[in-house]
Backbone as a ProteinNet text record, in pm:
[ID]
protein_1_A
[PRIMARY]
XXXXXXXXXXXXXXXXXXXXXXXXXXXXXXXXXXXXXXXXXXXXXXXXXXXXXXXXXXXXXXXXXXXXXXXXXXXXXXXXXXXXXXXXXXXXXXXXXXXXXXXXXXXXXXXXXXXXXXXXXXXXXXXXXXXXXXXXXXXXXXXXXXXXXXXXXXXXXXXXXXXXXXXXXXXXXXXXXXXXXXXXXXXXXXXXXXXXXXXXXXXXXXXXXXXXXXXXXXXXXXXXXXXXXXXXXXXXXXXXXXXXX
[TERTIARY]
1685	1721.1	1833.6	1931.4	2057	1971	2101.3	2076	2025.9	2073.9	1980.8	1948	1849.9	1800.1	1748.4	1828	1792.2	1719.9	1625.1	1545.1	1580.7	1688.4	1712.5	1676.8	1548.7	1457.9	1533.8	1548.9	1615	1436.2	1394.4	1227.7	1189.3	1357.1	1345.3	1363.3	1282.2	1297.2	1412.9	1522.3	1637	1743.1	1771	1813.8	1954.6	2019.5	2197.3	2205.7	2096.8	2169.4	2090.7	1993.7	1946.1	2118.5	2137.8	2343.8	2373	2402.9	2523.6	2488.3	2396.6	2339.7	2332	2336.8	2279.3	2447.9	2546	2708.4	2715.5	2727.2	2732.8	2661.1	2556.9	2522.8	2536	2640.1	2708.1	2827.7	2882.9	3021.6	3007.3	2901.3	2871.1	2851.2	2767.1	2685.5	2804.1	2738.8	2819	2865.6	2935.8	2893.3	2759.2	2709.7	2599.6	2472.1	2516.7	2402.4	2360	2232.8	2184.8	2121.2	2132.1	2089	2032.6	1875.5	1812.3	1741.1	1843.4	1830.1	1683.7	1593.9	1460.7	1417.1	1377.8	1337.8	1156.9	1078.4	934.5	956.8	863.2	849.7	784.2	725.3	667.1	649.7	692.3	704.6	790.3	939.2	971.2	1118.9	1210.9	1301.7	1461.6	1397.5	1491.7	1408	1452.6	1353.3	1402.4	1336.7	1429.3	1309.8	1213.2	1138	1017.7	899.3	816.8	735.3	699.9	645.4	640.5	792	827.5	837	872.9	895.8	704.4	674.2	501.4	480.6	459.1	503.5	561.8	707.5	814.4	754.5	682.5	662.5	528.6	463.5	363.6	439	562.2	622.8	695.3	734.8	800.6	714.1	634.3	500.4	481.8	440.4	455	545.1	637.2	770.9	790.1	769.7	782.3	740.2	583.4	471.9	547.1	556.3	615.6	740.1	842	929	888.6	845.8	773.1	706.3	644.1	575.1	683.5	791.9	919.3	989.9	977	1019.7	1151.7	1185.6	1321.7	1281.7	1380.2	1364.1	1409.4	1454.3	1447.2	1460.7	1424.5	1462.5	1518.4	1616	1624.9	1566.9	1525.5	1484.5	1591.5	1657.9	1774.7	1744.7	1690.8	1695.3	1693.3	1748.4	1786.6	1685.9	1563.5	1469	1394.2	1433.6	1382.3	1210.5	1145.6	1032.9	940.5	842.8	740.2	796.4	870.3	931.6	837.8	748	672.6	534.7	516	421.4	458.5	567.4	665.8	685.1	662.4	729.1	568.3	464.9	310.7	309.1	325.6	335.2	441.3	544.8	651.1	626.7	725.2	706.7	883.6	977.6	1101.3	1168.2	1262	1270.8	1305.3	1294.7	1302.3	1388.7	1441.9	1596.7	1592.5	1600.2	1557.1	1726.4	1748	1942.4	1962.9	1891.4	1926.8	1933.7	1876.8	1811.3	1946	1979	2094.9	2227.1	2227.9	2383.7	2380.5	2265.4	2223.8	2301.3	2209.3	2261.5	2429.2	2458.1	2558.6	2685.3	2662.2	2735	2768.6	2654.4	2668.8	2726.4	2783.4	2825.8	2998.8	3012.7	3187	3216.4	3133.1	3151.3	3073	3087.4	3022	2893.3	2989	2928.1	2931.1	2843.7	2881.7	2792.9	2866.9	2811.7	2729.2	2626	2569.6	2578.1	2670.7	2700	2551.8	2483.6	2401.8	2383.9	2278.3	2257.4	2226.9	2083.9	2019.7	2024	2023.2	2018.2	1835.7	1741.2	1596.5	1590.6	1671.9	1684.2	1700.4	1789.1	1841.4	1748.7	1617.2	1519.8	1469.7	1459.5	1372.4	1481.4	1626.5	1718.7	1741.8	1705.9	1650.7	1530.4	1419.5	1311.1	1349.9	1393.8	1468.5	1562.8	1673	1742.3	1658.5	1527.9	1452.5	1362.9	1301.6	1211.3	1345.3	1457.2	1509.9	1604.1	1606.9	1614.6	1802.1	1859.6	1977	2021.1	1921.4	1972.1	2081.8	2082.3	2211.9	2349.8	2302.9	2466.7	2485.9	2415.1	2420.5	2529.1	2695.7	2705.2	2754	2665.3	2631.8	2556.4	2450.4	2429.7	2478.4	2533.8	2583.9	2504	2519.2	2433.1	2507.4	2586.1	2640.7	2615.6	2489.9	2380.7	2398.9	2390.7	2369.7	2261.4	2201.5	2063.2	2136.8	2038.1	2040.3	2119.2	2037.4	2139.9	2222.7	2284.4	2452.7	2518.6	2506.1	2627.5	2583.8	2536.5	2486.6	2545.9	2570.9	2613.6	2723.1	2794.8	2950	3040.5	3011.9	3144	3215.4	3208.3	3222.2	3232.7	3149.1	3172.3	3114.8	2969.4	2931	3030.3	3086.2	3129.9	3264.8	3348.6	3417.7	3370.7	3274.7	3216.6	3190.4	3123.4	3072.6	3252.6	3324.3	3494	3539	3484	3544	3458.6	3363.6	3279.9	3290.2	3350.7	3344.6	3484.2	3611.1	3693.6	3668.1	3597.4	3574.6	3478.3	3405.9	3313.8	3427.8	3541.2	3621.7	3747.5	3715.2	3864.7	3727.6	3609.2	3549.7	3426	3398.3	3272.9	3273.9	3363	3401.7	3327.3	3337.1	3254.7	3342.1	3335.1	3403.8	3405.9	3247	3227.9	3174.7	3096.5	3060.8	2930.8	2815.9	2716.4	2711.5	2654	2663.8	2521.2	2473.4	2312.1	2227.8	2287.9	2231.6	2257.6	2180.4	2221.6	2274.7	2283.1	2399.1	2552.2	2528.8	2672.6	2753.4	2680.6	2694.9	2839.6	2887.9	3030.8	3116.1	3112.9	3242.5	3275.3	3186	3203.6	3377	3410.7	3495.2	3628.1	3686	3750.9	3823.2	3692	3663.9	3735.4	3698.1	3764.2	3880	3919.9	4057.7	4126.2	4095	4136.6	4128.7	4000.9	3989.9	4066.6	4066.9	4114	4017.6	3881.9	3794.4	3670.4	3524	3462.2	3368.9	3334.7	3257.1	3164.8	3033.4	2920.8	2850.6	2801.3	2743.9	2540.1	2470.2	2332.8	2301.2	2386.5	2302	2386.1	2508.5	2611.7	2578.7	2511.1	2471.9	2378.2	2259.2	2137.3	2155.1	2241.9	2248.9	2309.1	2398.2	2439.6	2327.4	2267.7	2196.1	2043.2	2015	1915.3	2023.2	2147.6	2144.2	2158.2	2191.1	2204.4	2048	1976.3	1844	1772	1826.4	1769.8	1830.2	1977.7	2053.4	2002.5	1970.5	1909.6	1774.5	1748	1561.7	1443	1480.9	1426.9	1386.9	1254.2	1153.8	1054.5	1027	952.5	827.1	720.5	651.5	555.2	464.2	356.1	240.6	335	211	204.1	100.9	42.2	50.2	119.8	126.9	162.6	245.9	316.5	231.8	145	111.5	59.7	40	18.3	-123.9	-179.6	-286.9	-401.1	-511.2	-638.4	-715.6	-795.8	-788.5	-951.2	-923.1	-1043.6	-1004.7	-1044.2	-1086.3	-1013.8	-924.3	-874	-904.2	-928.7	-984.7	-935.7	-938	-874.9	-738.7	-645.4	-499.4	-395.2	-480.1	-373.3	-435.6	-536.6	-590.1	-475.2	-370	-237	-197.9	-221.8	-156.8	-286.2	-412.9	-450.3	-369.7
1683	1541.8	1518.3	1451.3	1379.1	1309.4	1296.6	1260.5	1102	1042.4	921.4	903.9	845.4	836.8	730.1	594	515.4	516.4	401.7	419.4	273.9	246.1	133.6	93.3	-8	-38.9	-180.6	-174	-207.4	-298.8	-349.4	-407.9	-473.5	-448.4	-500.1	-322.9	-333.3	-197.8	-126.5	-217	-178.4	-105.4	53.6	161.9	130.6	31.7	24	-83.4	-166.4	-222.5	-172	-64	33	123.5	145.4	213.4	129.8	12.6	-53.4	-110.9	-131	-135.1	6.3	111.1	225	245.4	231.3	249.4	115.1	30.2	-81	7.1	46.5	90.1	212.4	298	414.6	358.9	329.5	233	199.9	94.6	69.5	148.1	275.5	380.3	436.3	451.3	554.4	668.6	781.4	931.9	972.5	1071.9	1105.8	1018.6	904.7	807.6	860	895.3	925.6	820.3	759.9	622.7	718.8	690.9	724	578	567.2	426.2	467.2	366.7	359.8	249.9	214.4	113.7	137.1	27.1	90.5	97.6	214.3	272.5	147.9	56	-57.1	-215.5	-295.3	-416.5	-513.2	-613.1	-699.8	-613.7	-631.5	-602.4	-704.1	-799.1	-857.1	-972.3	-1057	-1093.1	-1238.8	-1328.2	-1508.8	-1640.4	-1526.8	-1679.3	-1621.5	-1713	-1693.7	-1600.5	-1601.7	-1476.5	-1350.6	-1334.3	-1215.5	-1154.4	-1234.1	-1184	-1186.3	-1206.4	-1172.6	-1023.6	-1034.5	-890.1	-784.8	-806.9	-703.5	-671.1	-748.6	-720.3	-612.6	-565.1	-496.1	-318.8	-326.8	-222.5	-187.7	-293.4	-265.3	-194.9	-274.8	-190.4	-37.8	-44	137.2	214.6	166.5	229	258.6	150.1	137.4	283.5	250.7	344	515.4	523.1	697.2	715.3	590.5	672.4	670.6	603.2	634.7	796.8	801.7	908.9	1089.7	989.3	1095.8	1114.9	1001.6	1054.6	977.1	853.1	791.4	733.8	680.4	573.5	453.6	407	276	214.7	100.5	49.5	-94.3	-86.5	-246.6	-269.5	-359.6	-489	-547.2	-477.2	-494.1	-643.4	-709.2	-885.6	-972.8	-1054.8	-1174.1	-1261.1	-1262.1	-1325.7	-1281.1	-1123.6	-1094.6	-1022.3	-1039	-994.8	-908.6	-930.5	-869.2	-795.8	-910.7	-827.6	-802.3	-946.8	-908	-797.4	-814.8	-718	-574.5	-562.5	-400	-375.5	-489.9	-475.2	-403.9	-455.4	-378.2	-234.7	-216.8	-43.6	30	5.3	41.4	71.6	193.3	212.9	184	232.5	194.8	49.3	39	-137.9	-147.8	-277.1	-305.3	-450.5	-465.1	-570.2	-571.2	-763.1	-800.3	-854.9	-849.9	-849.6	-1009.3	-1098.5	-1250.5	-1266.4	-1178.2	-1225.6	-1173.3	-1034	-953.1	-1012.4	-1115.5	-1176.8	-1290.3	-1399.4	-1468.9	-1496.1	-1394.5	-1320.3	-1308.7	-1228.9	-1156.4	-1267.6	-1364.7	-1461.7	-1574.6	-1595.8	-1677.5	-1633.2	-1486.1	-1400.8	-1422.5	-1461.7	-1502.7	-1604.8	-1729.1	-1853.1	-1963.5	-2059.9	-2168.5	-2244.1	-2214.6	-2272.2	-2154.5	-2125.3	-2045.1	-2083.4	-2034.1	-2106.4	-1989.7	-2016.6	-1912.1	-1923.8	-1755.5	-1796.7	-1722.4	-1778.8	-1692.5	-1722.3	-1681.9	-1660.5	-1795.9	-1814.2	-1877.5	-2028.4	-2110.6	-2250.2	-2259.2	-2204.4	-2200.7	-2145.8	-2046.7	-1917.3	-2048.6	-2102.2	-2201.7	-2226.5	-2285	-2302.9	-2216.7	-2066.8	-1986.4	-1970.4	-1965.6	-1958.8	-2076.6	-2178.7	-2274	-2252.5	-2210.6	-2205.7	-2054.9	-1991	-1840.9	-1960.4	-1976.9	-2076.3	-2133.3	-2196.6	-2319	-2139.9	-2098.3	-1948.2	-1882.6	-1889.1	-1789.6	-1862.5	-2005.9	-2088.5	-2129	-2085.8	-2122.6	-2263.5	-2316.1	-2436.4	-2508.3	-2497.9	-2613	-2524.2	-2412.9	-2309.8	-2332.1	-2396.8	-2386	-2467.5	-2488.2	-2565.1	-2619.7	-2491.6	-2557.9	-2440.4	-2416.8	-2357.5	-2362.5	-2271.5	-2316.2	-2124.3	-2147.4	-2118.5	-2112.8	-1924.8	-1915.4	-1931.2	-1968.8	-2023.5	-1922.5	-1811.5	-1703.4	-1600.8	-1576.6	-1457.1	-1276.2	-1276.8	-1174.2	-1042.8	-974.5	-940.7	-913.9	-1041.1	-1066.5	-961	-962.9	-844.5	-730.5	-681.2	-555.9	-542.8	-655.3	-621.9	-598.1	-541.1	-497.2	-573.5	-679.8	-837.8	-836.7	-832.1	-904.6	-1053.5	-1136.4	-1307	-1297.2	-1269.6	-1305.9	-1286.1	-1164.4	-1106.8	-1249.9	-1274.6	-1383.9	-1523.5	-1550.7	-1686.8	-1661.4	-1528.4	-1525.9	-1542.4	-1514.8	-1542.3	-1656	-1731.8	-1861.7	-1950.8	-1980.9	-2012.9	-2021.3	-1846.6	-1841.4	-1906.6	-1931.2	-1966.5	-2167.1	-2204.7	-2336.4	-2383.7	-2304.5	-2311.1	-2306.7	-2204.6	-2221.5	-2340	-2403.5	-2508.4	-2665.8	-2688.6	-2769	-2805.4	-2638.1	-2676.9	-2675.9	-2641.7	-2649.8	-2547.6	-2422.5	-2308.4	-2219.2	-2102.2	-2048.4	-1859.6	-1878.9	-1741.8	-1806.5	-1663.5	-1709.2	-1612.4	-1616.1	-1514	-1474.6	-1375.8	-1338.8	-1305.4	-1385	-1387.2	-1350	-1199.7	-1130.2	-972.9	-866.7	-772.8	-685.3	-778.5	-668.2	-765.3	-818.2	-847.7	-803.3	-684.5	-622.2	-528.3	-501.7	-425.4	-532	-607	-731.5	-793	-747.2	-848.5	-817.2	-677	-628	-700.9	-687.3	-728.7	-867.8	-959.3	-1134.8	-1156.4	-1072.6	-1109.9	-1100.5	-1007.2	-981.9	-1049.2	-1087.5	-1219.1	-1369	-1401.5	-1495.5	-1513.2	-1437	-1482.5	-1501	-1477	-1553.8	-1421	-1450.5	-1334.7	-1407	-1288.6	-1314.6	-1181.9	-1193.1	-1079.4	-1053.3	-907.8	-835.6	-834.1	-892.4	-834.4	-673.7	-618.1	-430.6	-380.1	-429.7	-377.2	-360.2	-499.1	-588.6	-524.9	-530.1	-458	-338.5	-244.1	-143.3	-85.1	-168.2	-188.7	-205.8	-290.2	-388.4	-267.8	-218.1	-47	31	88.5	194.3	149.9	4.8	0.3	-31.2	-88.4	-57.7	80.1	172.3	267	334.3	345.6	364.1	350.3	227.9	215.5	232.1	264.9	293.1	219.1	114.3	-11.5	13.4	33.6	4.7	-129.6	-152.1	-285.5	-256.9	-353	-400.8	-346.9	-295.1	-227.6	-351	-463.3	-524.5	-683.2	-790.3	-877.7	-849.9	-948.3	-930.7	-828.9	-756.4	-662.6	-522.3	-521.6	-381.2	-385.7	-216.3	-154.2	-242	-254.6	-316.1	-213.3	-330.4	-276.2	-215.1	-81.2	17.3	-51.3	-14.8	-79.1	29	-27.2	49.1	-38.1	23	-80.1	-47.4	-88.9	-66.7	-40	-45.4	-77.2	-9.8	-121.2	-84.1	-48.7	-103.5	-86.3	-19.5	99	222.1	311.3	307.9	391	321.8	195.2	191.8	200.1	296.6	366.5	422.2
-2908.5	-2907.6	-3008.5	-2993.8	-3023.5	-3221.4	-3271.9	-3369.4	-3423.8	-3280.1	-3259.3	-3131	-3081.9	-2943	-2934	-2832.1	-2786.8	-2645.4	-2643.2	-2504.7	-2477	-2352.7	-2288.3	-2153.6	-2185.4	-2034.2	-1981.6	-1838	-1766.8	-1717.2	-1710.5	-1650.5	-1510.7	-1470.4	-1332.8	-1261.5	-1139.4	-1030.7	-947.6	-985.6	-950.7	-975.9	-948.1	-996.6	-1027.1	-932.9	-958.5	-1077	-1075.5	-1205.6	-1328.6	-1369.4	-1448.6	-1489.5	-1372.1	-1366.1	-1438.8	-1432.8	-1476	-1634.5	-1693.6	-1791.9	-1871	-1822.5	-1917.8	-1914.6	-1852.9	-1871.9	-2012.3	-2000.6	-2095.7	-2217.5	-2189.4	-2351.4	-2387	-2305.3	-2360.4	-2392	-2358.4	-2451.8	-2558.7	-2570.8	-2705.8	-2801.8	-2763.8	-2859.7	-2909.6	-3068.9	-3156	-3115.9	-3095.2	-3123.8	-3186.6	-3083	-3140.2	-3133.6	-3055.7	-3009.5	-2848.4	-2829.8	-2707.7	-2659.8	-2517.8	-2483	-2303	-2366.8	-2220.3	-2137	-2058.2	-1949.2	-1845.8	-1864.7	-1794	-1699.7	-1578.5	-1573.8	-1468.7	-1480.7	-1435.6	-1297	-1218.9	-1078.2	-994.2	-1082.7	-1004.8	-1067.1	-1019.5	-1057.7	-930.5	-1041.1	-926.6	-943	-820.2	-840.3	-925.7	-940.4	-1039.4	-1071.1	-1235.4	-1283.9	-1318	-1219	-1209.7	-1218.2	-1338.8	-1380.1	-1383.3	-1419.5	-1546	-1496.6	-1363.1	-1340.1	-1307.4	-1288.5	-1293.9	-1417.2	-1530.4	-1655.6	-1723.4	-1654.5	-1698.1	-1610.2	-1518.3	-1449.9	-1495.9	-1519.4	-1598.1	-1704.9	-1818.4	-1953.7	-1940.9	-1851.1	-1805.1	-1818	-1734.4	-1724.4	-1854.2	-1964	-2068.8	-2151.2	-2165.3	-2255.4	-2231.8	-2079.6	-2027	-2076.2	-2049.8	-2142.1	-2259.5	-2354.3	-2472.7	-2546.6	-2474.6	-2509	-2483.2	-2362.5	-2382.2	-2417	-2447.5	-2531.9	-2695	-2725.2	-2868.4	-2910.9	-2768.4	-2744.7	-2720.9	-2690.8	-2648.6	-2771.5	-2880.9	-2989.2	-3009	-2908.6	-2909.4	-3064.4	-3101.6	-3226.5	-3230.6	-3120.1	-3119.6	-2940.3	-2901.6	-2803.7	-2785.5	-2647	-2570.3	-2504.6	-2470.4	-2342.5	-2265.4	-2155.4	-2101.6	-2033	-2064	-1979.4	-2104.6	-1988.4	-2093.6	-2094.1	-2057.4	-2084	-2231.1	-2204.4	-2344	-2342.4	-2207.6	-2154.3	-2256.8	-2287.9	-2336	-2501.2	-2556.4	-2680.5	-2769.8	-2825.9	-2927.9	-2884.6	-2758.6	-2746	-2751.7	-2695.1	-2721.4	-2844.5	-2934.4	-3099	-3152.2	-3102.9	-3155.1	-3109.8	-3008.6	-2975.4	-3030.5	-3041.6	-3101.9	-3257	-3319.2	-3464.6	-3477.8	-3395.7	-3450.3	-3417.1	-3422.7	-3364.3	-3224.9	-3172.9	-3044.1	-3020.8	-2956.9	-2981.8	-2831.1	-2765.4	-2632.5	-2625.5	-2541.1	-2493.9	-2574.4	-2540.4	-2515.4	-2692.8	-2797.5	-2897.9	-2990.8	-2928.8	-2995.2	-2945.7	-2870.7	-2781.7	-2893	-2916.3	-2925.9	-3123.4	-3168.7	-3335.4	-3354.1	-3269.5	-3292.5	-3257.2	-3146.2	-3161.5	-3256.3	-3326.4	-3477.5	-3582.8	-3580.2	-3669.7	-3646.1	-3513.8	-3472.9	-3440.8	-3445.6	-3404	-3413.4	-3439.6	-3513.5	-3374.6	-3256.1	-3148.6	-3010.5	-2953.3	-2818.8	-2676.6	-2560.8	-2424.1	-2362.1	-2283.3	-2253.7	-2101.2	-2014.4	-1888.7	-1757.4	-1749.1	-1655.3	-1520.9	-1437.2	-1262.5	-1243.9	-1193.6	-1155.4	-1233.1	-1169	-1242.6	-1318.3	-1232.8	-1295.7	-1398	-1434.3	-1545.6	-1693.4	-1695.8	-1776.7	-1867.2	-1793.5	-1881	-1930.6	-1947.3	-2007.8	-2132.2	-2120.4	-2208.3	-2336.8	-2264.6	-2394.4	-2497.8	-2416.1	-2449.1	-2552.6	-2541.8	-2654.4	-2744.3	-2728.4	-2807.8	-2929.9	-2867.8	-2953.9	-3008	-2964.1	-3021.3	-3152.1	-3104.9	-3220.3	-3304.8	-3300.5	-3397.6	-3394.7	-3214.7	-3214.8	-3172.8	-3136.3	-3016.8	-3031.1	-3217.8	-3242.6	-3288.4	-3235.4	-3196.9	-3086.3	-2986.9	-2836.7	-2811.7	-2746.7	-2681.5	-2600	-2451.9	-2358.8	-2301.1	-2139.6	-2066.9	-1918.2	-1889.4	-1732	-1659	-1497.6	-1444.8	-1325.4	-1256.1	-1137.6	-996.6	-1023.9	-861.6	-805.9	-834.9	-750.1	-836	-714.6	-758.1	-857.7	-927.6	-1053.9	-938.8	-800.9	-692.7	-684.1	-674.1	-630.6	-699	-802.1	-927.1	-863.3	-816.7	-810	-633.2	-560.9	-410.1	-386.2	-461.9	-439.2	-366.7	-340	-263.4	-424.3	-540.9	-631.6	-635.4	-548	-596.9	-715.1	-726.6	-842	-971.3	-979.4	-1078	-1116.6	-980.9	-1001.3	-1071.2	-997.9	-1029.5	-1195.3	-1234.4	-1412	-1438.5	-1392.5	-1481.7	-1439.6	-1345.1	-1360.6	-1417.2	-1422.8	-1548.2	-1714.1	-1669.2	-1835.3	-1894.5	-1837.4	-1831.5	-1814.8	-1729.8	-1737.2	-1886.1	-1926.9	-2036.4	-2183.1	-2224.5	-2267.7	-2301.5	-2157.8	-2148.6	-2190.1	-2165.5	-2144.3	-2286.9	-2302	-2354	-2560.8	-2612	-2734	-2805.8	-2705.2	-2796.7	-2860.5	-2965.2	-2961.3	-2942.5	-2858.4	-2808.1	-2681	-2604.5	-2450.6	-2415.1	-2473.7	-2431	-2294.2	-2258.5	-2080.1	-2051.2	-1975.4	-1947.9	-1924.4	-1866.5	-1725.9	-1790.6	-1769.2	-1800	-1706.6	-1606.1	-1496.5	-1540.7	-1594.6	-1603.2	-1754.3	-1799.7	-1901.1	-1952	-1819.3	-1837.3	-1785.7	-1844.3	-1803.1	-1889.8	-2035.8	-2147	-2168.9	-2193	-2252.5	-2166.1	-2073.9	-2007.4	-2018.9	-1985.6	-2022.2	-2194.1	-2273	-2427.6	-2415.6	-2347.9	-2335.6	-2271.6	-2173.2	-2075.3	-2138.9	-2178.7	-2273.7	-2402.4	-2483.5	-2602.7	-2710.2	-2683.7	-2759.2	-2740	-2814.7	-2791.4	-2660.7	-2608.1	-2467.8	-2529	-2538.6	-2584.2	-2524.2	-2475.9	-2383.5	-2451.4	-2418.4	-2537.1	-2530.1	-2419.6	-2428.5	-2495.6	-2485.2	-2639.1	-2784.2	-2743	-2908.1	-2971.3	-2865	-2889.9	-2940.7	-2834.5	-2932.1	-3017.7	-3090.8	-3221.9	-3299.6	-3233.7	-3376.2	-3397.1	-3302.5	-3317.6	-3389.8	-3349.9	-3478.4	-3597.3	-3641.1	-3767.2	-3811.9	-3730.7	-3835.9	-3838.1	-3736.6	-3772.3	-3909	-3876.2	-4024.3	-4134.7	-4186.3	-4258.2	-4319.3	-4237.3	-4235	-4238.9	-4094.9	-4078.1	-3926.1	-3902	-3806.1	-3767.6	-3675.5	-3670.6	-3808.7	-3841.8	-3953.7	-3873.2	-3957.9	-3881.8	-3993.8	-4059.5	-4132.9	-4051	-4080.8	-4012.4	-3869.4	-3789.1	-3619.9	-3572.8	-3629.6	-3501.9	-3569	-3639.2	-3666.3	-3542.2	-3526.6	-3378.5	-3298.8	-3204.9	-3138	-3186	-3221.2	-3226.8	-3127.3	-3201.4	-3084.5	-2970.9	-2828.7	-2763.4	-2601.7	-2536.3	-2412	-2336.6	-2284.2	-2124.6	-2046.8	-1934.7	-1840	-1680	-1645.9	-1485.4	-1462.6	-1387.2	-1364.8	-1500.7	-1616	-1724	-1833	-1815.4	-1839.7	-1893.4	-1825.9	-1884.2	-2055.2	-2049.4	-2155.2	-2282.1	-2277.8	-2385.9	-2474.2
[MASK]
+++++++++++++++++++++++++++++++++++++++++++++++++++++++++++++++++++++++++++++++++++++++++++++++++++++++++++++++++++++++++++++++++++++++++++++++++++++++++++++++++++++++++++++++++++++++++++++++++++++++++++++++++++++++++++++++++++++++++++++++++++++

């Protein structure tokens, strides 16, 4: 194993945009950063509201669990919902960084105000509800929403891919931000491009994320194994989720 080894779960079932996400976070990675892209054999295939992301967070856990077990040292949560973080943060010993949370950070670090561009208009609300959870709301300002399904990026027409650049471009001329989060983690290799086009920062969270893992591993900073997130008390599961003994 590589001198660092990231484990980046993708939590939706869909192998091409697992592709297009595990490319986004080899770009990002250092030299010498190994980034093994995962996503679970069973669940939903893309993840557009509350119960899918109850679902997905089932498969993150699975994950979590054997790359810990594989010896990675740190992981992402390739959605921007952020799915099953704090519970991935109890099984976990190194850190674990959910896309929306590392876009979210990393944009307050370049700009006083930023817009967040994502899919689904329903999605919107789970993105507030993170906003108000990670204490950005009043960096927020604005949310807009390409009315097209998580999918679309992944169906090779490129509209979607258009619509996230004309957006992000109307969000720029309109919304008085001075970055542009990107919502979706298939829309993860477009950040780079959009800055450049823009003028301004446009931030990827699987980039971010995995920045923001090697530097705590760097340093020698793993999740808290003290109050909440120490590991789960040991008991018997039972049934379908027997694996995650």
């Amino acid at each position: 194993m590589s001198s660092l080894c990231i484990q980046v779960i993708n939590p939706n079932t869909t192998q091409t945009m697992t592709d297009t996400i595990a490319s986004a976070a080899r770009v990002a990675a250092s030299p010498g950063t190994e980034i093994i892209a995962v996503s679970p054999t069973q669940g939903v295939p893309s993840i557009e509201g509350h119960a899918d992301e109850a679902i997905a967070a089932l498969g993150v856990l699975d994950l979590v669990k054997r790359g810990r077990e594989q010896g990675v040292q740190g992981h992402v949560i390739a959605c921007f919902g952020d799915p099953g973080l704090l519970a991935a943060r109890e099984l976990a010993s190194g850190p674990v960084i959910g896309i929306a949370e590392a876009a979210m950070h990393m944009a307050t670090m370049v700009a006083t105000r930023f817009t967040v561009v994502t899919t689904l208009p329903r999605t919107l609300i789970i993105a507030r509800h993170l906003l108000q959870q990670y204490g950005f709301t009043h960096h927020c300002a604005a949310l807009h929403a390409i009315d097209l399904p998580v999918l679309a990026l992944e169906d090779g027409s490129g509209l979607a891919q258009e619509k996230v650049r004309s957006r992000c471009l109307q969000a720029q001329r309109e919304d008085g931000c001075g970055a542009i989060v990107l919502g979706c983690g298939g829309m993860a290799t477009l950040a780079r491009d959009l800055t450049q086009e823009l003028g301004m920062p446009v931030i990827d969270g699987v980039g971010a994320a995995v920045k923001m893992v090697e530097s705590l591993v760097s340093l020698g900073l793993g999740t808290s194994k003290y109050g909440d997130l120490a590991f789960p008390r040991e008991k018997k599961i039972t049934g379908a989720f027997q694996h995650l003994n």
